[in-house]
Backbone as ProteinMPNN parsed JSONL, in Angstrom:
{"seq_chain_A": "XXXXXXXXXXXXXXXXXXXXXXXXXXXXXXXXXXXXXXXXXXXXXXXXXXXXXXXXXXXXXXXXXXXXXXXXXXXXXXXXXXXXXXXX", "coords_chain_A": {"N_chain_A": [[0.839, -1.177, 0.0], [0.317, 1.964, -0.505], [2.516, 4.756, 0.691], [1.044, 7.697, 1.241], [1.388, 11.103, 1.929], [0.395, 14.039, 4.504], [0.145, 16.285, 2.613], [-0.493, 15.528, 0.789], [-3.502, 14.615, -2.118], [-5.854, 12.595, -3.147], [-5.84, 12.561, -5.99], [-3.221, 13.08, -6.921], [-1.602, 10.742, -7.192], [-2.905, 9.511, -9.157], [-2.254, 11.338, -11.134], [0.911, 11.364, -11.26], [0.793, 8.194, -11.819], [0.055, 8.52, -14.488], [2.144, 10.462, -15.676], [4.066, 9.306, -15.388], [3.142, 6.281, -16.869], [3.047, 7.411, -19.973], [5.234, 9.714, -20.299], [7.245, 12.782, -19.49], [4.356, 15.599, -19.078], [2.245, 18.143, -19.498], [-0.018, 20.0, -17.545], [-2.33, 19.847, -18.889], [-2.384, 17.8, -21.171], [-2.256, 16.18, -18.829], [-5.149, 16.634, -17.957], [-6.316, 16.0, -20.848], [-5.913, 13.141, -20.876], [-7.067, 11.381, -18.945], [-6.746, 12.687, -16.455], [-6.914, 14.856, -13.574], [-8.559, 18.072, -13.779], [-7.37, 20.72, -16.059], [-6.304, 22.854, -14.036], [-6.266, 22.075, -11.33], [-4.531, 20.365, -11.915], [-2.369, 21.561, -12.491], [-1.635, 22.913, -10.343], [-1.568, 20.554, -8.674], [1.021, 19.512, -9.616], [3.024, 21.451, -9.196], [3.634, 21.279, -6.947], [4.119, 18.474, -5.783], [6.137, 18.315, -7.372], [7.669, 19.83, -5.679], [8.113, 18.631, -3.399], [9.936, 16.565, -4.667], [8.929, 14.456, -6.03], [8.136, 14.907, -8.702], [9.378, 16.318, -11.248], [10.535, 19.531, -12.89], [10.115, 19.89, -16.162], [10.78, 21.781, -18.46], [9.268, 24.652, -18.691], [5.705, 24.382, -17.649], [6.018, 21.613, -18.131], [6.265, 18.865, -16.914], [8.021, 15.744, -15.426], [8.827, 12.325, -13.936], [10.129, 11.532, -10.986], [13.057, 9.92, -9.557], [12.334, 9.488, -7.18], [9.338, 9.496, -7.38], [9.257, 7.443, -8.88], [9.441, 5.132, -6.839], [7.92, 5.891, -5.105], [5.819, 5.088, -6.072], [6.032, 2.188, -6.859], [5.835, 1.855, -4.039], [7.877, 1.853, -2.611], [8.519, 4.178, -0.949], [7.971, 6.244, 1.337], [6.089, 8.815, 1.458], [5.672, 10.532, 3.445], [7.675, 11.169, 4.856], [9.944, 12.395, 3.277], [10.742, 15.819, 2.71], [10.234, 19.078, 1.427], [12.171, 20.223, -1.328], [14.691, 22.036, -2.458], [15.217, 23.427, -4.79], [13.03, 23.397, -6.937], [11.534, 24.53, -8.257]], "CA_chain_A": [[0.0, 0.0, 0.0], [1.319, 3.519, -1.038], [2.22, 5.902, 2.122], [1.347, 9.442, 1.289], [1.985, 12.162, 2.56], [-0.806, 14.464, 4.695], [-0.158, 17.193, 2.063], [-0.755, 15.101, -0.58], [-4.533, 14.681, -2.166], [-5.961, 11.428, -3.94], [-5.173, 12.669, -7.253], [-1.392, 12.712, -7.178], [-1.216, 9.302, -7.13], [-3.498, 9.493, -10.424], [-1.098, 12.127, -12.227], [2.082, 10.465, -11.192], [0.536, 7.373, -12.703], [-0.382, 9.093, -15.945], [3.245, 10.349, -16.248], [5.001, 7.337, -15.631], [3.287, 6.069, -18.484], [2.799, 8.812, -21.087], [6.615, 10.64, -19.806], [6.569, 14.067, -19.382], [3.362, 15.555, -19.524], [1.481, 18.988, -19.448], [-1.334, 19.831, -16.786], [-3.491, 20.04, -20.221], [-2.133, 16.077, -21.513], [-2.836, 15.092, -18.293], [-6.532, 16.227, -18.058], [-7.003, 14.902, -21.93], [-5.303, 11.546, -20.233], [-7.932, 11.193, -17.691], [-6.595, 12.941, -15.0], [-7.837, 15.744, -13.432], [-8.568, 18.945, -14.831], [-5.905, 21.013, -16.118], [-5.693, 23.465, -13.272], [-6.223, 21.285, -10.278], [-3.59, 19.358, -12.236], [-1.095, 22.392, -12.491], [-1.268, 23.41, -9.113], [-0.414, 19.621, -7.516], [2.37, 19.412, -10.461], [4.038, 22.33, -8.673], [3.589, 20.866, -5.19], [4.273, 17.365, -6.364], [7.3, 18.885, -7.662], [8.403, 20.913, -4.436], [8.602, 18.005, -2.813], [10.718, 16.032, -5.119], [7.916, 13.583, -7.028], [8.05, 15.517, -10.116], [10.534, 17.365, -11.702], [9.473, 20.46, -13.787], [11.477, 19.858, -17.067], [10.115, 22.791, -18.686], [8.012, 25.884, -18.119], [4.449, 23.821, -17.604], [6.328, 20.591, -18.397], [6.795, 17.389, -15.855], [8.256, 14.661, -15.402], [8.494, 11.829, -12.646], [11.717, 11.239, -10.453], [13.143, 8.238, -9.109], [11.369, 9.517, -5.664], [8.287, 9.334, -7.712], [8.958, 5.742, -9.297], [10.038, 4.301, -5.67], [6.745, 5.822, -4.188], [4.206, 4.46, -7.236], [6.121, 0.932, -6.461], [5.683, 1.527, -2.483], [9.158, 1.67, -1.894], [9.423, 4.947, -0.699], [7.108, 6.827, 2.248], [5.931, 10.453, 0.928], [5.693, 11.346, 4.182], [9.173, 11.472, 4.857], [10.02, 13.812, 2.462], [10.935, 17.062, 2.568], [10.389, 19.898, 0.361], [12.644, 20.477, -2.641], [15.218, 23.877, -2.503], [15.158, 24.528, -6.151], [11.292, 22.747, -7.285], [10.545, 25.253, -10.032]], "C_chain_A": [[0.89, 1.248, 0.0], [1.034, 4.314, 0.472], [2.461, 7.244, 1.324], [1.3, 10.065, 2.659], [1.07, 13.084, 3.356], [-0.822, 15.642, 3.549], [-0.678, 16.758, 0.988], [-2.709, 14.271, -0.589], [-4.839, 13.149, -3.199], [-6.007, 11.677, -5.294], [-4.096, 13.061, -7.636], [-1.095, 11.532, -7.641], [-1.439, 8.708, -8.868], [-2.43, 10.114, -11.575], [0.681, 11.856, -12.337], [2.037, 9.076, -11.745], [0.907, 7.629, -14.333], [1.193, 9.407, -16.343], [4.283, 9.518, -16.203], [4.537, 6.848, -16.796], [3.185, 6.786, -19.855], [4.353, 10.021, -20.665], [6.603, 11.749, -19.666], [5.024, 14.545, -19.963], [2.878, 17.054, -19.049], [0.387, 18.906, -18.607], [-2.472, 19.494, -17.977], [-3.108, 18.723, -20.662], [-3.01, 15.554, -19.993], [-4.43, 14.819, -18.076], [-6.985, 15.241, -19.261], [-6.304, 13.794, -21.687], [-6.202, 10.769, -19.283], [-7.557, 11.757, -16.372], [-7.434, 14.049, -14.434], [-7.596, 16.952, -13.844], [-7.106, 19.94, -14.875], [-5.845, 22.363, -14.78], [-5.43, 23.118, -12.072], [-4.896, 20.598, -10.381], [-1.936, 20.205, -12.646], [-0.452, 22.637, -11.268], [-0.798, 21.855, -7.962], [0.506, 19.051, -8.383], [3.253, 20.124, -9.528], [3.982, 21.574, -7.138], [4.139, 19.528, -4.813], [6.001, 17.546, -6.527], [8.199, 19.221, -6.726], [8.836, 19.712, -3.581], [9.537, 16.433, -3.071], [9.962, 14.542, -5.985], [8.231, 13.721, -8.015], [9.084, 16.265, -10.266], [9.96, 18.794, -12.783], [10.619, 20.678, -15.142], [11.699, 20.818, -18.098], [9.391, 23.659, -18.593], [6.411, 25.092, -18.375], [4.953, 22.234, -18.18], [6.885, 19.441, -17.494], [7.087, 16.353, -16.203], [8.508, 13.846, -14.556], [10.11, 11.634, -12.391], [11.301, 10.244, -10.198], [12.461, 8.215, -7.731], [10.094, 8.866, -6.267], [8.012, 8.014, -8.328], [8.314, 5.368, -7.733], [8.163, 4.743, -5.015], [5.479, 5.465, -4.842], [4.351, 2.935, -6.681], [5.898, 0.351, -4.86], [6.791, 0.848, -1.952], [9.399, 2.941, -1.27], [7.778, 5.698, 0.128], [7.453, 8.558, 1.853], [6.072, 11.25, 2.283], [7.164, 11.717, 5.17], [10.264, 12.051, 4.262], [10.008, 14.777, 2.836], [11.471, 18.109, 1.604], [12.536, 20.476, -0.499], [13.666, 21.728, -2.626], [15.097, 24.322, -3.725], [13.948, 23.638, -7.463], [11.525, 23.316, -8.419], [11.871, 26.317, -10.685]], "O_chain_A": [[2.015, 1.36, 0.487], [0.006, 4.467, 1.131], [3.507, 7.743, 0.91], [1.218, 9.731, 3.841], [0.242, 13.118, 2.446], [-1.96, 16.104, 3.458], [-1.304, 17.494, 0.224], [-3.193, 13.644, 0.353], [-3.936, 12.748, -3.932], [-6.316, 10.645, -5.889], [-3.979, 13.432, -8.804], [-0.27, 11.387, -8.543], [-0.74, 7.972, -9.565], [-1.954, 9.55, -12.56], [1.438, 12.112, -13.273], [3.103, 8.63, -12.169], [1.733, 7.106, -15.081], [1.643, 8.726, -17.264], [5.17, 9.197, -16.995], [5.27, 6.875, -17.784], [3.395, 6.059, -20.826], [4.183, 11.221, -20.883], [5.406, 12.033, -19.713], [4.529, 14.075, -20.987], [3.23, 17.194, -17.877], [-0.306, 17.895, -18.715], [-3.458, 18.815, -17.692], [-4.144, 18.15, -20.325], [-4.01, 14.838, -19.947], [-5.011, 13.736, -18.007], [-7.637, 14.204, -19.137], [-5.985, 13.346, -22.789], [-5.979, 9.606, -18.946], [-8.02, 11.326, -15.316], [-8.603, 14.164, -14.802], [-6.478, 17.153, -14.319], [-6.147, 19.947, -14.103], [-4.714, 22.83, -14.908], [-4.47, 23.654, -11.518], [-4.21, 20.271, -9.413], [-0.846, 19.718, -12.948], [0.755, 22.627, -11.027], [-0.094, 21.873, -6.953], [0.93, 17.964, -7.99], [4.205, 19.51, -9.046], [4.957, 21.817, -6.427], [4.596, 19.36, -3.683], [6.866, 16.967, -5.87], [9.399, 18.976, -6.853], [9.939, 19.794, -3.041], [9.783, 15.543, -2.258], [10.704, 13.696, -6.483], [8.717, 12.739, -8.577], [9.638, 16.838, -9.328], [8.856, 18.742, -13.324], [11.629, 21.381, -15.144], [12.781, 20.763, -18.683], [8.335, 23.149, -18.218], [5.955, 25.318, -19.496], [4.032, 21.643, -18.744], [8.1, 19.243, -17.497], [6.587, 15.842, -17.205], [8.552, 14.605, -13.588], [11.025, 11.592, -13.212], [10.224, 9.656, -10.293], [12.078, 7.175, -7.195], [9.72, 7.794, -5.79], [6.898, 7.491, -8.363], [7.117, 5.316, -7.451], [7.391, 3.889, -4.579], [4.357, 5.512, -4.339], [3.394, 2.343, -6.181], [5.812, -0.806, -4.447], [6.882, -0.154, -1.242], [10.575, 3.046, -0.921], [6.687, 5.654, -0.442], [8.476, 9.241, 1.908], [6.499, 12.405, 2.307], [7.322, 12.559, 6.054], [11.383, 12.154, 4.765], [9.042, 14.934, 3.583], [12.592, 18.167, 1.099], [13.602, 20.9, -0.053], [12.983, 22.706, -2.929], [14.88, 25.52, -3.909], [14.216, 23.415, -8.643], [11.707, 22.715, -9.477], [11.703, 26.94, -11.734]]}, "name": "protein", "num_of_chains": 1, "seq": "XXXXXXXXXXXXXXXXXXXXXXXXXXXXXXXXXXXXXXXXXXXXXXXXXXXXXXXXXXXXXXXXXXXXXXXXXXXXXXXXXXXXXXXX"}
C-alpha cells in the first residue's frame, strides 16, 4: 500500500501514474489523459514537484523522479520527504 503524505490529495497518485506512463506531460495532456482537470492538475504538479515527485522539465512541463517511481512501487514513504530547494 502507497504511504502518502498528509499534504498530498488522492489525485497525485493518479497524475504520477499518468506520467510514468505517457513521460513528461502537461497539466493540459494530463486532463485529456484522464486525470484531473488542467488546473487542479497544475497546481499539484508544482507541489508534487516541491517536494521532489516531479521534476518540472520545462516551463508547464513534468516529469516523474526516481522519488516518484520508488513511491508508485511503495518503496518509498511520501511522508518522509521534505520539500525540494530549487522545485521550479
Amino acid at each position: 500500500m502507497r504511504k502518502q503524505a498528509d499534504w498530498m490529495v488522492p489525485s497525485d497518485d493518479r497524475i504520477l501514474e499518468l506520467i510514468r506512463e505517457y513521460g513528461n506531460l502537461t497539466p493540459s495532456a494530463i486532463e485529456a489523459k484522464g486525470g484531473p482537470v488542467r488546473q487542479h492538475a497544475s497546481s499539484r504538479c508544482s507541489e508534487l514537484a516541491e517536494y521532489g515527485l516531479l521534476e518540472q522539465v520545462h516551463r508547464g512541463l513534468y516529469g516523474i523522479t526516481e522519488e516518484g517511481t520508488a513511491y508508485l512501487d511503495e518503496e518509498l514513504d511520501a511522508s518522509e520527504l521534505d520539500p525540494v530547494e530549487d522545485a521550479n
